[in-house]
Coordinates of C-alpha atoms and ligand atoms in Angstrom, one line a residue:
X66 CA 0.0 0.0 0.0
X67 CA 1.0 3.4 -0.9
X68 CA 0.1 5.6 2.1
X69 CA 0.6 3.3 5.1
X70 CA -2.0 4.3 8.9
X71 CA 0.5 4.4 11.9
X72 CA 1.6 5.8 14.7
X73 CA 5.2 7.1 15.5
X74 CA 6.2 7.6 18.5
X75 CA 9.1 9.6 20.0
X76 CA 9.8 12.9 20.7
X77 CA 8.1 15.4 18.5
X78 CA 8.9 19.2 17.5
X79 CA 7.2 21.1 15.1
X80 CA 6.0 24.8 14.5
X81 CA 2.7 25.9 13.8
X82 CA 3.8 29.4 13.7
X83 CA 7.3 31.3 13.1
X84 CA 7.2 31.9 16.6
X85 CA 6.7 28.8 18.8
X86 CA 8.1 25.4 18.5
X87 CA 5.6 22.6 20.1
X88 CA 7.4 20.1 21.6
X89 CA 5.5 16.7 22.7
X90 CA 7.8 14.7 24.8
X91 CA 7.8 10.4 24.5
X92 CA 4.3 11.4 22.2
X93 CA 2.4 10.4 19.3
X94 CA 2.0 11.1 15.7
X95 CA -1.0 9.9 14.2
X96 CA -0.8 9.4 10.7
X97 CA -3.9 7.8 8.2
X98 CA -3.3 7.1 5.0
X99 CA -0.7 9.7 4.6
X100 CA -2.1 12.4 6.7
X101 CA -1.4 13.6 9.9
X102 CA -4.4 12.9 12.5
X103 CA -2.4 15.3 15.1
X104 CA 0.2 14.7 18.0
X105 CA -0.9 13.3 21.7
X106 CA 0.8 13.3 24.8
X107 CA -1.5 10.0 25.0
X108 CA -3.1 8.1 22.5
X109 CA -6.6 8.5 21.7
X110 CA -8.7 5.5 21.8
X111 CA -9.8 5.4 18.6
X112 CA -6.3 4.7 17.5
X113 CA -5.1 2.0 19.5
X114 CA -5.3 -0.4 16.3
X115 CA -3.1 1.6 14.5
X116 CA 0.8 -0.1 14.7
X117 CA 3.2 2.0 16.9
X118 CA 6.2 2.5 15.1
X119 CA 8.8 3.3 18.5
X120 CA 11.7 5.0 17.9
X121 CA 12.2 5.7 21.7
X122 CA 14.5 8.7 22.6
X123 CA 15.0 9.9 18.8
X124 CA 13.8 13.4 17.9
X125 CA 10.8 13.4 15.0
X126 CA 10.3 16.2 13.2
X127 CA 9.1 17.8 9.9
X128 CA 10.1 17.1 6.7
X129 CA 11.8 20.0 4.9
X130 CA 11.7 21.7 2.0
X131 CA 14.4 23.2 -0.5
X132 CA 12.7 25.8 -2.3
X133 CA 15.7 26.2 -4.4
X134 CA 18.0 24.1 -5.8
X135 CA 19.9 23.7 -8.9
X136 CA 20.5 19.9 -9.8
X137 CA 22.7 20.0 -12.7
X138 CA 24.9 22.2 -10.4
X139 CA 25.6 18.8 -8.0
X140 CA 28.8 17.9 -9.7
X141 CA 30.7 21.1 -9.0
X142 CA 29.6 22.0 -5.8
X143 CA 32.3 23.7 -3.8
X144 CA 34.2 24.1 -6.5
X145 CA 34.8 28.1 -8.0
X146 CA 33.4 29.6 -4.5
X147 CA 36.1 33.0 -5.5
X148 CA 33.8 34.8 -8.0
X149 CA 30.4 36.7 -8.1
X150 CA 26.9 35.7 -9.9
X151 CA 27.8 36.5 -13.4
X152 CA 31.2 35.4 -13.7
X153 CA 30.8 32.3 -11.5
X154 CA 27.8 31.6 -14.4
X155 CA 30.2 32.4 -17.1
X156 CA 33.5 30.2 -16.1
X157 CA 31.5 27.3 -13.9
X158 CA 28.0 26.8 -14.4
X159 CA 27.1 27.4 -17.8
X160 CA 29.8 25.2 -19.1
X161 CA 29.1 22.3 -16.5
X162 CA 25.0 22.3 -17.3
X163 CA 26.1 22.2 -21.5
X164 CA 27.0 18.9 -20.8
X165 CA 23.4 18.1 -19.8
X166 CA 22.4 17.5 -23.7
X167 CA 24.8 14.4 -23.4
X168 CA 22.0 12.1 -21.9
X169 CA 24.7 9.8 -20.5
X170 CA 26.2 12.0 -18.5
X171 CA 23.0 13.4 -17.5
X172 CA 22.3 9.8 -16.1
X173 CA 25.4 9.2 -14.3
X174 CA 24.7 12.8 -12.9
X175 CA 21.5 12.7 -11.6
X176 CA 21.6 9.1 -10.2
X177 CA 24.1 10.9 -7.6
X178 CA 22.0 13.8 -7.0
X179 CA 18.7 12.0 -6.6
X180 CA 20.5 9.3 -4.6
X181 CA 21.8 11.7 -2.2
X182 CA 18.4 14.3 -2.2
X183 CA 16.8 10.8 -1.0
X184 CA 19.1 10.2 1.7
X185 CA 19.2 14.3 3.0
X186 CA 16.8 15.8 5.2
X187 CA 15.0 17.6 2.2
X188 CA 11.1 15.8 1.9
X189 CA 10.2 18.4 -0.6
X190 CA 12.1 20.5 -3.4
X191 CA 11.7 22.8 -6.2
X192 CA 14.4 22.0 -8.7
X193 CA 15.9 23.8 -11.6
X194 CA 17.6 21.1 -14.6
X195 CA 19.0 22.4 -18.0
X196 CA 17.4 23.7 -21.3
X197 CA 17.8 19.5 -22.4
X198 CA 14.5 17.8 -22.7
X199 CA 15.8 14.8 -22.5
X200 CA 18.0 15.1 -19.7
X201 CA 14.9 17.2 -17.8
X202 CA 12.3 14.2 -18.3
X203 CA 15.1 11.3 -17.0
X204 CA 15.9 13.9 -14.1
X205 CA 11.9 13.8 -13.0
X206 CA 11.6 9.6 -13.7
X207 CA 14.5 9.8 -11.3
X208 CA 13.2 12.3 -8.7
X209 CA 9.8 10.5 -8.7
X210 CA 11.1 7.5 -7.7
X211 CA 12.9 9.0 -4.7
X212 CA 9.2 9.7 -3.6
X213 CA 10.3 13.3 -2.5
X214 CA 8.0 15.3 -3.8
X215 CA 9.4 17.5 -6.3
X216 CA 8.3 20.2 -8.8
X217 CA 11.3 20.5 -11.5
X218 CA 11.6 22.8 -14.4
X219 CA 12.9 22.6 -18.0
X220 CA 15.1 25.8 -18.1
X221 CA 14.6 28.3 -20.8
X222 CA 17.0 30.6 -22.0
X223 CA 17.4 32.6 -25.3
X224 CA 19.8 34.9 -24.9
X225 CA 22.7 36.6 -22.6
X226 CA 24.2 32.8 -22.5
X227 CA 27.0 30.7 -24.6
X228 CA 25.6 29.1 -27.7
X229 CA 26.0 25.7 -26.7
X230 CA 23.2 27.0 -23.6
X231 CA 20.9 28.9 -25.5
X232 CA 18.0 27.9 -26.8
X233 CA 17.4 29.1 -31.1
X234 CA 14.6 31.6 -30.7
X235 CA 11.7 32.2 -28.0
X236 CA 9.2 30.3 -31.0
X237 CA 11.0 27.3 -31.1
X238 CA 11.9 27.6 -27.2
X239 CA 8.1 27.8 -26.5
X240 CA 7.0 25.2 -28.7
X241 CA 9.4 22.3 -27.0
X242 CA 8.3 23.8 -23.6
X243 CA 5.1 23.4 -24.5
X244 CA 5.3 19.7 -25.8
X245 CA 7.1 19.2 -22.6
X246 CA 4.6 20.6 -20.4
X247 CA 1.9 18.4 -21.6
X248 CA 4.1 15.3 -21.8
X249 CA 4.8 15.7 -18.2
X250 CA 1.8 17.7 -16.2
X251 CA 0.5 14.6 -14.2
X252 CA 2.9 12.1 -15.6
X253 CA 4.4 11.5 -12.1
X254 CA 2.7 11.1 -8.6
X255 CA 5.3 12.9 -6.7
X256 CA 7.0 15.2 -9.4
X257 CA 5.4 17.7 -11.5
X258 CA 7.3 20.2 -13.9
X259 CA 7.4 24.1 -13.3
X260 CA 7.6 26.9 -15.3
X261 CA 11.6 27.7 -15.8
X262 CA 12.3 30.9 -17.4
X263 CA 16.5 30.9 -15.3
X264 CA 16.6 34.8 -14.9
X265 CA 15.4 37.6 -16.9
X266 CA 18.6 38.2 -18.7
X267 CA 18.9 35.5 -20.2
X268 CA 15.2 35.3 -21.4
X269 CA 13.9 37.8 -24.7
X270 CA 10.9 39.5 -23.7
X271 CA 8.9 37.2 -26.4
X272 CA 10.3 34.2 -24.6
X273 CA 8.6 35.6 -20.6
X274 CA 5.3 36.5 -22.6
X275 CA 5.1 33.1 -24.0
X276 CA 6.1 31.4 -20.9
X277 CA 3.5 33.9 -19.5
X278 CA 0.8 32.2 -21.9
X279 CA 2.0 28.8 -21.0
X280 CA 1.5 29.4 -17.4
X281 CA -2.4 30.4 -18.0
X282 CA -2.7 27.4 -20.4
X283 CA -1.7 24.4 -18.1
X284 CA -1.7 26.6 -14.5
X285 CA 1.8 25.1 -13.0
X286 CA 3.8 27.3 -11.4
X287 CA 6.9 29.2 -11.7
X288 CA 10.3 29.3 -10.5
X289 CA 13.1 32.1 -11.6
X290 CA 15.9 33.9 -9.9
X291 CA 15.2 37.8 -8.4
X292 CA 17.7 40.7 -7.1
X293 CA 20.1 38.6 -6.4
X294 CA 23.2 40.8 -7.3
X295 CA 24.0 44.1 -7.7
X296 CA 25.9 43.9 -11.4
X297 CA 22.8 41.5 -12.4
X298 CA 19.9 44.3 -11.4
X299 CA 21.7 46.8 -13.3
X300 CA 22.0 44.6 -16.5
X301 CA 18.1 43.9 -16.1
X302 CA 17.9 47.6 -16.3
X303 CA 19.4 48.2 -19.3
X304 CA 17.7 45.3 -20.6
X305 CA 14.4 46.2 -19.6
X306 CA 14.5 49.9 -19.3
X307 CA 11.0 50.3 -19.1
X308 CA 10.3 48.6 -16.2
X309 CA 10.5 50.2 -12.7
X310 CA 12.1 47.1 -10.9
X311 CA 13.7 44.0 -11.7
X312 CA 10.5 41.7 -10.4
X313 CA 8.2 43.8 -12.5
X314 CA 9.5 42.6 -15.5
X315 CA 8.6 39.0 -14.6
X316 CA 4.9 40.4 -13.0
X317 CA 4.5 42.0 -17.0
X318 CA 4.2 39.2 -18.6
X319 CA 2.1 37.1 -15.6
X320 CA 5.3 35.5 -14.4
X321 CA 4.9 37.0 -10.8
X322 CA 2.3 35.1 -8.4
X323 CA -1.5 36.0 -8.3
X324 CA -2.9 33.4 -10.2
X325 CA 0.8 31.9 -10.8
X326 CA 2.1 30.2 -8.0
X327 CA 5.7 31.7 -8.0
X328 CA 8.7 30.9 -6.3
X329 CA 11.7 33.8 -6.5
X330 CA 15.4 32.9 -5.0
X331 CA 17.5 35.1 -3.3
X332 CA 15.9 38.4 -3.2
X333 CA 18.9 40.0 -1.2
X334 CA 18.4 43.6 -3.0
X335 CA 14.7 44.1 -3.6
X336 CA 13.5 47.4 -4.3
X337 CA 10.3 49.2 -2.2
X338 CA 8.2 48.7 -5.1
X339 CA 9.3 45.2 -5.5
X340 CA 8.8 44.2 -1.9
X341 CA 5.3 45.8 -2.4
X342 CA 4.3 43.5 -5.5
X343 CA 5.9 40.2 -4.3
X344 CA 3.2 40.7 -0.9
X345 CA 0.5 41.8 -3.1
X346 CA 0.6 38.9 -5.6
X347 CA 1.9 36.5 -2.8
X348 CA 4.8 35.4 -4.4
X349 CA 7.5 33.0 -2.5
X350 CA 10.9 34.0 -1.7
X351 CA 13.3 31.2 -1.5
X352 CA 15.9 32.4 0.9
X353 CA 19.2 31.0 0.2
X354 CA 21.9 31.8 2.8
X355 CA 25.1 30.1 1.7
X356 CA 24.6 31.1 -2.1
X357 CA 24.6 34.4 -0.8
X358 CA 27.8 34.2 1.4
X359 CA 29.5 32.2 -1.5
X360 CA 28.8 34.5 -4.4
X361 CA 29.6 37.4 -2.5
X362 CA 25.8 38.4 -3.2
X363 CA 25.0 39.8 0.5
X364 CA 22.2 39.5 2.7
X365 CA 18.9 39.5 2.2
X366 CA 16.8 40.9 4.9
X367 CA 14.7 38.2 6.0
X368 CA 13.7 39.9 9.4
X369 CA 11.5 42.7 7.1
X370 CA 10.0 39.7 4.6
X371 CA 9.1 38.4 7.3
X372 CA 7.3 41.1 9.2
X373 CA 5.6 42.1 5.8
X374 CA 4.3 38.3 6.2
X375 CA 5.9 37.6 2.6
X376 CA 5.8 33.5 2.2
X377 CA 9.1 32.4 2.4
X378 CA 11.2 29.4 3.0
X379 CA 15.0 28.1 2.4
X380 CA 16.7 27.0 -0.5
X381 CA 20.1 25.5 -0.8
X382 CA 20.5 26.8 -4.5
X383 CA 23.2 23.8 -5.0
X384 CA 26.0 24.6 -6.0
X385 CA 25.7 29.0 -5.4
X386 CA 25.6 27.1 -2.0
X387 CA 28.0 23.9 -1.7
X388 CA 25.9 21.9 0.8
X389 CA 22.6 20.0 0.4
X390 CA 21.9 20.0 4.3
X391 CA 18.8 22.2 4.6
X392 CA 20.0 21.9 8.7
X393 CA 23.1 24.0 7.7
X394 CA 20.8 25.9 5.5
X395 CA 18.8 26.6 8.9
X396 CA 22.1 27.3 10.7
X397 CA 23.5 29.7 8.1
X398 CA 19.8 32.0 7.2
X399 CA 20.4 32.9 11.7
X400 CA 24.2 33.0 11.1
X401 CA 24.2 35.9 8.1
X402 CA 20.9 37.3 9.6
X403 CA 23.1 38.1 12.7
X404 CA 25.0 39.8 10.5
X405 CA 22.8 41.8 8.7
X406 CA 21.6 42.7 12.3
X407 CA 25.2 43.6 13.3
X408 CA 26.2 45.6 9.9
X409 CA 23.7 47.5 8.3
X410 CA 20.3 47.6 10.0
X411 CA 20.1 47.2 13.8
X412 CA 16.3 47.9 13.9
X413 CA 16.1 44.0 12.1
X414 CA 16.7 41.7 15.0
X415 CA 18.3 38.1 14.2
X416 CA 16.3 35.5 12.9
X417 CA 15.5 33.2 16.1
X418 CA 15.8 29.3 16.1
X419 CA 11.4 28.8 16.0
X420 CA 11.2 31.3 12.8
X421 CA 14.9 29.2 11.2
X422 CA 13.1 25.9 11.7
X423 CA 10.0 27.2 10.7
X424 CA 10.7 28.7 7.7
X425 CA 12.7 25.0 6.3
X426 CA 9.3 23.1 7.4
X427 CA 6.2 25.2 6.6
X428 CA 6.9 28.2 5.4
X429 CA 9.2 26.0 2.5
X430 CA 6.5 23.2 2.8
X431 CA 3.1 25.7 2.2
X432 CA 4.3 25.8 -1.5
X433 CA 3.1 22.3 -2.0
X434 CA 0.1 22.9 0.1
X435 CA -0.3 21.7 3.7
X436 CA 3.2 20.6 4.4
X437 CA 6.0 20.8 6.7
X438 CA 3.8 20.6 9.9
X439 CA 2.3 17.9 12.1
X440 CA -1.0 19.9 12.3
X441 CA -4.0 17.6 11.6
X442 CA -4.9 17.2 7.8
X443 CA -1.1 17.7 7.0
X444 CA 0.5 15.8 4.5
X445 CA 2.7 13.5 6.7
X446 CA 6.5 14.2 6.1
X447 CA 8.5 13.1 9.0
X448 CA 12.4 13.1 10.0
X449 CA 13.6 10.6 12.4
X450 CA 16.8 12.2 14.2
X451 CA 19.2 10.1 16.0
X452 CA 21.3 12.6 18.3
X453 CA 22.9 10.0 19.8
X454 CA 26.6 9.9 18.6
X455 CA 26.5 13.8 18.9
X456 CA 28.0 13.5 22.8
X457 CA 27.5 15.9 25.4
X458 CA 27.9 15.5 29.1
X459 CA 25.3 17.9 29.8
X460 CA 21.5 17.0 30.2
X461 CA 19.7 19.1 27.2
X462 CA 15.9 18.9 27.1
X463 CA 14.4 18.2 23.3
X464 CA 14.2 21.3 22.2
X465 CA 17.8 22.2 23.0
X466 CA 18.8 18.1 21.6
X467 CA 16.7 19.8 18.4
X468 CA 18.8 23.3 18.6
X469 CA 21.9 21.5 18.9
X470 CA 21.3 18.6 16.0
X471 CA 20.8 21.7 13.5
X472 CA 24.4 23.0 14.1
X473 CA 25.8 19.6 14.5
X474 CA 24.0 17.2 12.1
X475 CA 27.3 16.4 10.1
X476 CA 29.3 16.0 13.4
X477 CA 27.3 13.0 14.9
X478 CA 23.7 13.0 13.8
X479 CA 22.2 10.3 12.2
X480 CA 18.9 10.9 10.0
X481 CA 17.1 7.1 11.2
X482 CA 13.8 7.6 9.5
X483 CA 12.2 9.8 6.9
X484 CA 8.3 9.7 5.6
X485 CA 6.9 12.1 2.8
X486 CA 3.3 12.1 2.5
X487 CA 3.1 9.2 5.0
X488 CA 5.4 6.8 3.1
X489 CA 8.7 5.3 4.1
X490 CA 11.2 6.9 2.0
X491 CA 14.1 4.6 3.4
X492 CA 11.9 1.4 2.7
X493 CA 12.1 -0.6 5.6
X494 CA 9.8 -0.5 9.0
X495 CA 11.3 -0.5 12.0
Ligands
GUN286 N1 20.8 33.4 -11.7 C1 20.7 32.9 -12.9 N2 21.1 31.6 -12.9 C2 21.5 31.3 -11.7 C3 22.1 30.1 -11.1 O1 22.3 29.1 -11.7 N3 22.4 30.3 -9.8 C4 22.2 31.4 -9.1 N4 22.5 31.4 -7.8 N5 21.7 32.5 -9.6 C5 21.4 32.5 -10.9
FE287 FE1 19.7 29.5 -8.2

């Protein structure tokens, strides 16, 4: 059976709300056919059928979600950390995602990345591939049967980028999107495909309106890159002189939320205006921390997205950030939020440890719907953490175990279970 009824059982944290974690020591999670029937201290009556899967002193907590991450960009991750956006584009990752229309290597590729996406902490993710159809489609068979669930785009691109990387003309680009769009909406249970366009510059404004129709037509959402880095706004400028700001020329041609579901990364330098339109039209940031620290981007202020009650959650953007840990993600959006804090605005206090690990679980998960929380009618995505080879002499209650498994995951933790959508990613039952 696909969505198994159970009961786990353990000590449970999640967050309903950016500003309180719920913690439910030795409880239970209630989970029918993949969705969450709530946590108890003691279990109901009415589910004493139900098998009790024990995993005794671990922690259990939500699945997370990578709202941003590049999978093409897996094989050269830490590599050419020394440069900013565009040239780091230029000299690394537009020559490394060319060799995506070789469909071999695209299968060697993205059997490691999918294999290793299975085995992180990430339950849900919103993926960018190449321009290759081919490679796109094997990199979805491949995600789906991680049973993550997954949106993941088909790039476009038709101009502002290497020959070998661009797509012929916005017509032709549209036209193979298009065939791939209906080849793949609802091909897959867990991975559906998402409207790509990689960042304005590189996209001819024939090419976004198209992309714009496209959207209306088969109502998937969208995923693109926003404000990321200062020479990158300016060449949007010039490009697109007539728009006020940068995400105003993807909200021209119906690229930008409202009816579109729309996910932008980074977001570090957005404009009044812009912060204005993203809340209106409810479109996603994906915060990305590391990519910002790598590419020498900056910081995005997270503290004012968040009091403007913008959705947000965190993205790895693999390989602008070298790590696929979306617990180091957590770690670094406080660490550069401290220093945002610190150096340029001392009225936008540090994210705390609640809003970090709420804004992996739900604020990530609320793109796919009701994920990322244990809330009844949630979709049940579940971590299992074993803290114990993570050694302390000190007695720590669960939240600080929690607090202290986010900075040290790599240094002794051990993820021991993992469920998305109530199924048992890691295949076997306790
Ligand atoms: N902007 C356009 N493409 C990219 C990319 O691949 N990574 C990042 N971080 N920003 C981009
Ligand atoms: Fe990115």
């Amino acid at each position: 059976m696909e969505h198994h009824s159970f009961i786990l059982k353990g000590n449970i944290c999640y967050a309903e709300n950016k500003d309180y974690l719920s913690v439910i020591d030795n409880g239970y999670l209630v989970c029918c056919q993949g969705i969450s029937r709530g946590v108890y201290p003691c279990l109901p009556e009415k589910y004493q059928n139900l098998p009790v899967i024990d995993y005794h002193d671990m922690l259990i907590i939500p699945g997370m979600t990578d709202l941003h991450i590049h999978a093409p960009q897996y094989s050269f991750r830490g590599l050419g950390m020394d440069l900013e956006l565009l040239e780091w584009l230029d000299t690394h990752t537009f020559p490394e995602e060319s060799r995506y229309a070789d469909l071999e290597y695209a299968r060697k590729a993205y059997r490691i990345f999918t294999e290793d996406l299975q085995n992180s902490a990430t339950t849900r993710a919103v993926v960018f591939g190449t321009i290759h159809i081919p490679a796109t489609n094997l990199l979805m068979e491949l995600l789906d049967s991680t049973g993550l669930k997954t949106y993941a785009g088909k790039v476009n691109m038709d101009q502002n980028s290497p020959d070998h990387l661009t797509e012929k003309d916005a017509e032709s680009a549209l036209e193979s999107t298009a065939a791939w769009l209906s080849e793949m909406k609802d091909r897959y249970p867990n991975t559906q495909p998402i409207i790509t366009p990689r960042f304005a510059p590189t996209c001819t404004g024939p090419l976004l309106e198209g992309l714009g129709r496209l959207q209306k037509e088969y109502r998937l959402p969208v995923q693109s890159h926003l404000s990321e880095n200062l020479s990158e706004i300016d060449w949007v400028k010039e490009l697109f002189p007539w728009s006020t700001c940068y995400g105003g020329v993807y909200d021209h041609y119906g690229l930008f939320g409202g009816d579109a579901k729309t996910v932008m990364a980074h977001c570090v330098y957005s404009s009044e205006e812009e912060v204005a339109l993203m809340k209106k039209n409810k479109v996603y940031i994906a915060h990305c921390p590391q990519s910002n620290i790598n590419l020498s981007s900056g910081i995005a202020p997270v503290r004012r997205y968040l009091e403007e009650g913008i959705p947000m959650g965190l993205g790895t953007d693999m390989a602008g950030g070298a790590n696929m840990s979306m617990f180091r993600c957590i770690a670094d959006a406080i660490g550069v939020s401290k220093l945002y804090w610190r150096l340029a605005d001392q009225e936008r206090k540090p994210l705390t440890m609640e809003e970090a690990f709420y804004l992996a679980t739900k604020g990530g998960g609320s793109f796919f719907g009701k994920a990322g929380s244990f809330e009844e009618g949630y979709e049940l995505d579940a971590l299992v953490l074993d803290d114990s080879g993570i050694r302390s002499a000190k007695e720590l209650d669960t939240k600080e175990r929690l607090e202290q498994y986010l900075y040290l995951a790599g240094e002794g933790g051990r993820l021991a279970g993992k469920y998305v959508a109530g199924k048992n990613i890691f295949g076997s039952e306790m």
